[in-house]
Amino acid sequence: MADIAIRGITKSYDGRTRAVDGVDLDIADGELLVLVGPSGCGKSTLLRMIAGLEEVTEGTVAIAGRDVTTSQPRARDVAMVFQSYALYPHMSVARNMGYPLRLAKVPRAEIARRVAEVAEVLQLTEVLDRKPSQLSGGQRQRVAMGRAIIRHPQVFLMDEPLSNLDAKLRVEMRAEIARLQRELAVTTVYVTHDQTEAMTMGTRVAVLRDGRLQQVDTPQRLYDDPVNLFVAGFIGSPAMNLVEARLGPSDGGMVVELGGFTLPVPDEVLAERPDLRSYADRKVVLGIRPEDMEDAALLSDAPAERRISSTVDLREALGSDVVVHFTIDASPAVTEDVKELAADVGADAELEPGSETASVVARLNPRTHVSHGDRMDLVVDTHRLHFFDVDTGAGIYGPSDG
């Protein structure tokens, strides 16, 4: 068993500012857990503390039931794969992959056998005699992985290993890494800034912000039930639309009012989120994912009570879908969570506190004919609405959700 138990782990470089702040995390044996969050959120620091490359200020790290908090990296039986590959340029692929075994004084015949075995798994057999400079980016990444795999470690630690690859290679390699991890069944902690990578690879995903753990769950649960505004805005592409709205009672049920439109809150949503009733006649942050809107013209039954309308500011045809940008007469949500999310993508200058118009994005069926300047009606899937407390940013669910 090679589970990882992290308890109250903290890292401070100056005694005041905490790069990682009181993280508790359990990683199961054989699991692929992804650490994701904005730049500077502490995810790489946390990984390096697991590896023993950063000293732990407070808390403990245990691997396979053994406390390794103060152990040297070589005593932890972990293997790291870095963003830079860290290959020796003067060595062949075979020598690069076999180098950890040479350091461990493994017999030459055994090294050759294991290099050949790993090379076959990673489709590197044909390039074993080449130098790193003669390889593609994807091949170099495979060599770096091979060097980690060949040691048969208890734990793999991967720090943004695909960030130097182009978009097509990233897609290919993330599928390859996920496949290898499943086959090898080695406990893996994978750090990335790319939430798409996190969602497609992780058994579970841990979202960090300012050194603190926000939510740890399966990718689908993070997407469906984000615990707060930060997770809601970080997970999903295009990002969730977040606007100020007001909840109100209506014939025993509830409606949500935004930008001159009134949408019904389905009874099923009220049953799933009983705390919503306590927000009657109060302001909330309403979240609508772009994919939860559709062009009314494409639907045979498009209920009027679930429609919003606007003029198309921009149309982006992506082949598999069409992304349209428009504005509504509602105030954008401008909270600390939203500001940090905007700053992470360089869009913080677009946030205007007090603005009475909000930019909204919808992801539509590619058969839509709406174009720039067109007036359009969109049908909102009200069963998929998200609600957050304006002051705390916490998702509004029910007593069982804390």
XYZ file of N, CA and C in Angstrom, residues 43-174:
396
model
N 0.449 24.920 -5.163
C 0.347 23.504 -5.555
C 1.713 22.850 -5.767
N 2.654 23.556 -6.408
C 3.991 22.976 -6.605
C 4.744 22.892 -5.288
N 4.546 23.859 -4.405
C 5.181 23.817 -3.087
C 4.695 22.604 -2.303
N 3.399 22.345 -2.361
C 2.836 21.176 -1.680
C 3.447 19.894 -2.237
N 3.567 19.806 -3.552
C 4.159 18.622 -4.185
C 5.602 18.435 -3.733
N 6.339 19.524 -3.692
C 7.754 19.448 -3.305
C 7.918 19.064 -1.832
N 6.948 19.423 -0.986
C 7.005 18.974 0.411
C 6.751 17.476 0.503
N 5.856 16.950 -0.348
C 5.641 15.494 -0.374
C 6.926 14.795 -0.802
N 7.634 15.410 -1.754
C 8.863 14.808 -2.276
C 10.044 14.954 -1.328
N 9.954 15.920 -0.401
C 11.074 16.170 0.488
C 12.025 17.227 -0.045
N 11.642 17.907 -1.119
C 12.482 18.955 -1.702
C 12.252 20.308 -1.025
N 11.176 20.422 -0.271
C 10.898 21.614 0.532
C 10.681 21.169 1.978
N 11.259 21.897 2.908
C 11.094 21.581 4.326
C 9.685 21.949 4.777
N 9.084 21.102 5.579
C 7.746 21.338 6.117
C 7.850 22.248 7.342
N 7.100 23.355 7.326
C 7.111 24.274 8.476
C 6.282 23.711 9.624
N 5.093 23.227 9.288
C 4.212 22.589 10.278
C 3.518 21.416 9.608
N 3.046 20.463 10.431
C 2.281 19.341 9.907
C 3.144 18.135 9.587
N 2.486 17.098 9.043
C 3.183 15.840 8.757
C 2.802 15.289 7.390
N 3.733 14.495 6.834
C 3.501 13.757 5.594
C 3.825 12.292 5.859
N 2.876 11.411 5.556
C 3.117 9.974 5.711
C 2.880 9.282 4.378
N 3.772 8.387 4.001
C 3.642 7.591 2.774
C 3.637 6.123 3.181
N 2.590 5.413 2.765
C 2.431 3.996 3.107
C 2.495 3.783 4.618
N 1.900 4.722 5.357
C 1.837 4.590 6.799
C 3.088 4.993 7.540
N 4.130 5.428 6.821
C 5.396 5.801 7.454
C 5.562 7.309 7.428
N 5.815 7.913 8.573
C 6.022 9.356 8.653
C 7.344 9.714 7.973
N 7.260 10.495 6.894
C 8.460 10.871 6.146
C 8.701 12.375 6.210
N 8.054 13.058 7.147
C 8.107 14.521 7.208
C 9.529 15.051 7.190
N 10.413 14.405 7.891
C 11.798 14.879 7.958
C 12.771 13.988 7.181
N 12.247 13.024 6.440
C 13.114 12.110 5.687
C 13.685 12.791 4.448
N 14.875 12.375 4.053
C 15.481 12.871 2.825
C 14.699 12.351 1.618
N 14.727 13.073 0.485
C 13.979 12.634 -0.709
C 14.280 11.196 -1.113
N 15.554 10.799 -1.047
C 15.920 9.457 -1.506
C 15.355 8.361 -0.609
N 14.954 8.731 0.620
C 14.418 7.740 1.551
C 12.899 7.617 1.449
N 12.275 8.369 0.552
C 10.807 8.377 0.475
C 10.251 7.449 -0.600
N 11.112 6.948 -1.474
C 10.696 6.057 -2.563
C 9.649 6.711 -3.454
N 9.944 7.956 -3.856
C 9.085 8.662 -4.800
C 9.911 9.020 -6.029
N 9.246 9.200 -7.153
C 9.913 9.620 -8.388
C 9.186 10.837 -8.937
N 9.965 11.855 -9.332
C 9.376 13.087 -9.842
C 9.589 13.228 -11.337
N 8.574 13.793 -11.998
C 8.681 14.167 -13.404
C 8.450 15.673 -13.469
N 9.446 16.393 -14.001
C 9.396 17.840 -13.985
C 8.941 18.412 -15.333
N 8.582 19.691 -15.297
C 8.212 20.435 -16.493
C 9.371 20.473 -17.495
N 10.607 20.562 -16.980
C 11.775 20.757 -17.844
C 12.373 19.452 -18.374
N 11.817 18.312 -17.988
C 12.291 16.968 -18.358
C 13.580 16.604 -17.616
N 14.532 17.561 -17.490
C 15.788 17.343 -16.744
C 16.550 16.121 -17.256
N 16.676 16.012 -18.573
C 17.435 14.911 -19.176
C 18.900 15.321 -19.329
N 19.780 14.346 -19.274
C 21.205 14.604 -19.491
C 21.471 14.641 -20.999
N 21.892 15.780 -21.535
C 22.008 15.913 -23.002
C 23.081 15.035 -23.625
N 24.112 14.678 -22.848
C 25.221 13.890 -23.406
C 24.941 12.390 -23.361
N 23.842 11.993 -22.717
C 23.523 10.567 -22.593
C 22.463 10.161 -23.613
N 22.506 8.919 -24.034
C 21.467 8.378 -24.911
C 20.173 8.216 -24.118
N 19.110 7.942 -24.851
C 17.819 7.674 -24.211
C 17.943 6.514 -23.233
N 18.601 5.453 -23.667
C 18.753 4.267 -22.814
C 19.503 4.600 -21.534
N 20.586 5.387 -21.657
C 21.377 5.728 -20.468
C 20.611 6.692 -19.553
N 19.855 7.616 -20.135
C 19.037 8.509 -19.327
C 18.023 7.717 -18.508
N 17.361 6.769 -19.175
C 16.328 6.002 -18.479
C 16.935 5.084 -17.420
N 18.096 4.533 -17.698
C 18.706 3.587 -16.766
C 19.521 4.228 -15.659
N 19.701 5.551 -15.717
C 20.587 6.236 -14.772
C 20.204 6.016 -13.303
N 18.924 6.096 -12.928
C 18.589 5.849 -11.505
C 18.990 4.459 -11.041
N 18.935 3.479 -11.936
C 19.311 2.115 -11.570
C 20.825 1.993 -11.428
N 21.568 2.735 -12.265
C 23.030 2.744 -12.131
C 23.431 3.319 -10.780
N 22.749 4.403 -10.369
C 23.042 4.995 -9.060
C 22.765 4.006 -7.932
N 21.740 3.172 -8.137
C 21.374 2.175 -7.123
C 22.209 0.908 -7.226
N 23.217 0.934 -8.168
C 24.138 -0.196 -8.363
C 23.421 -1.488 -8.749
N 22.372 -1.354 -9.562
C 21.684 -2.520 -10.115
C 22.581 -3.135 -11.192
N 22.677 -4.454 -11.284
C 23.525 -5.097 -12.299
C 23.158 -4.660 -13.726
N 24.152 -4.587 -14.586
C 23.957 -4.097 -15.960
C 22.899 -4.883 -16.719
N 22.897 -6.183 -16.563
C 21.936 -7.008 -17.300
C 20.508 -6.660 -16.879
N 20.319 -6.437 -15.592
C 18.990 -6.076 -15.087
C 18.579 -4.684 -15.579
N 19.559 -3.751 -15.625
C 19.268 -2.406 -16.147
C 18.821 -2.502 -17.599
N 19.549 -3.260 -18.401
C 19.222 -3.397 -19.826
C 17.834 -4.006 -19.999
N 17.524 -5.004 -19.172
C 16.208 -5.644 -19.276
C 15.094 -4.661 -18.960
N 15.272 -3.888 -17.873
C 14.218 -2.972 -17.463
C 14.095 -1.779 -18.409
N 15.211 -1.320 -18.942
C 15.155 -0.242 -19.945
C 14.362 -0.699 -21.164
N 14.633 -1.914 -21.638
C 13.925 -2.446 -22.807
C 12.438 -2.600 -22.516
N 12.130 -3.049 -21.312
C 10.732 -3.258 -20.914
C 9.970 -1.932 -20.877
N 10.553 -0.919 -20.244
C 9.897 0.383 -20.125
C 9.827 1.075 -21.484
N 10.882 0.932 -22.285
C 10.897 1.545 -23.621
C 9.768 1.005 -24.487
N 9.485 -0.287 -24.349
C 8.397 -0.879 -25.133
C 7.049 -0.311 -24.692
N 6.860 -0.164 -23.383
C 5.612 0.396 -22.866
C 5.406 1.826 -23.358
N 6.508 2.601 -23.431
C 6.427 4.014 -23.801
C 6.681 4.266 -25.284
N 6.807 3.192 -26.053
C 7.035 3.304 -27.502
C 8.316 4.095 -27.803
N 9.380 3.730 -27.096
C 10.666 4.404 -27.281
C 11.757 3.453 -27.784
N 11.391 2.241 -28.087
C 12.380 1.224 -28.471
C 13.238 1.684 -29.640
N 12.623 2.351 -30.606
C 13.345 2.749 -31.824
C 14.308 3.914 -31.600
N 14.224 4.594 -30.459
C 15.059 5.791 -30.255
C 16.009 5.633 -29.072
N 16.220 4.413 -28.590
C 17.036 4.198 -27.393
C 18.469 4.688 -27.561
N 18.987 4.708 -28.795
C 20.375 5.128 -29.018
C 20.511 6.620 -29.299
N 19.389 7.325 -29.389
C 19.458 8.764 -29.707
C 19.714 9.602 -28.452
N 20.193 10.841 -28.703
C 20.364 11.822 -27.636
C 19.077 12.655 -27.517
N 18.836 13.268 -26.370
C 17.623 14.072 -26.194
C 17.419 15.140 -27.265
N 18.484 15.737 -27.746
C 18.362 16.797 -28.763
C 17.786 16.278 -30.078
N 17.815 14.968 -30.273
C 17.306 14.369 -31.518
C 15.851 13.920 -31.387
N 15.236 14.233 -30.254
C 13.871 13.773 -29.994
C 12.870 14.914 -30.090
N 11.620 14.551 -30.323
C 10.529 15.533 -30.265
C 10.201 15.817 -28.798
N 9.406 16.866 -28.563
C 9.007 17.195 -27.203
C 8.273 16.053 -26.530
N 7.385 15.407 -27.277
C 6.636 14.289 -26.723
C 7.529 13.117 -26.370
N 8.544 12.852 -27.202
C 9.466 11.751 -26.918
C 10.317 12.052 -25.687
N 10.756 13.306 -25.566
C 11.554 13.673 -24.391
C 10.731 13.522 -23.107
N 9.438 13.880 -23.200
C 8.583 13.716 -22.024
C 8.433 12.239 -21.669
N 8.360 11.386 -22.684
C 8.267 9.947 -22.424
C 9.538 9.417 -21.773
N 10.689 9.940 -22.210
C 11.951 9.504 -21.600
C 11.977 9.896 -20.116
N 11.546 11.116 -19.817
C 11.499 11.563 -18.423
C 10.571 10.675 -17.601
N 9.443 10.291 -18.195
C 8.539 9.384 -17.505
C 9.166 8.001 -17.341
N 9.848 7.562 -18.368
C 10.498 6.254 -18.302
C 11.522 6.185 -17.190
N 12.272 7.267 -17.011
C 13.270 7.322 -15.945
C 12.609 7.210 -14.568
N 11.377 7.749 -14.454
C 10.644 7.640 -13.188
C 10.070 6.238 -13.008
N 9.496 5.699 -14.080
C 8.831 4.391 -14.005
C 9.815 3.275 -13.691
N 11.015 3.375 -14.255
C 11.967 2.263 -14.200
C 12.379 1.913 -12.773
N 12.220 2.875 -11.856
C 12.624 2.632 -10.469
C 11.589 1.838 -9.691
N 10.385 1.681 -10.257
C 9.275 1.045 -9.529
C 9.024 1.739 -8.190
N 8.856 3.055 -8.197
C 8.656 3.778 -6.933
C 7.265 3.524 -6.365
N 7.088 3.895 -5.103
C 5.763 3.804 -4.491
C 4.846 4.915 -4.977
N 5.442 6.076 -5.294
C 4.649 7.254 -5.629
C 5.285 7.996 -6.803
N 4.454 8.435 -7.757
C 4.877 9.355 -8.819
C 4.418 10.758 -8.444
N 5.300 11.739 -8.606
C 4.965 13.140 -8.400
C 5.278 13.882 -9.697
N 4.279 14.514 -10.283
C 4.446 15.157 -11.587
C 4.112 16.645 -11.485
N 5.088 17.491 -11.827
C 4.925 18.940 -11.706
C 4.803 19.574 -13.091
N 3.570 19.827 -13.520
C 3.256 20.430 -14.822
C 4.095 19.813 -15.948
N 4.066 18.491 -16.088
C 4.964 17.834 -17.045
C 4.660 18.126 -18.502
N 3.470 18.633 -18.809
C 3.098 18.820 -20.214
C 3.092 20.283 -20.653
N 3.488 21.176 -19.780
C 3.326 22.601 -20.081
C 4.214 23.088 -21.221
N 5.281 22.347 -21.561
C 6.160 22.768 -22.658
C 5.747 22.209 -24.015
N 4.666 21.440 -24.044
C 4.241 20.809 -25.293
C 3.168 21.635 -25.987
N 3.057 21.455 -27.307
C 1.997 22.161 -28.027
C 0.653 21.501 -27.728
N -0.431 22.173 -28.145
C -1.783 21.753 -27.740
C -2.089 20.314 -28.137
N -1.742 19.917 -29.370
C -2.057 18.567 -29.839
C -1.301 17.518 -29.029
N -0.016 17.780 -28.785
C 0.782 16.835 -28.011
C 0.302 16.738 -26.568
N -0.151 17.854 -26.036
C -0.648 17.828 -24.653
C -1.822 16.870 -24.529
N -2.732 16.935 -25.499
C -3.900 16.053 -25.475
C -3.459 14.594 -25.553
N -2.525 14.319 -26.452
C -2.047 12.950 -26.619
C -1.343 12.450 -25.357
N -0.482 13.309 -24.801
C 0.320 12.875 -23.654
C -0.502 12.741 -22.380
N -1.515 13.595 -22.200
C -2.320 13.439 -20.983
C -3.095 12.123 -21.024
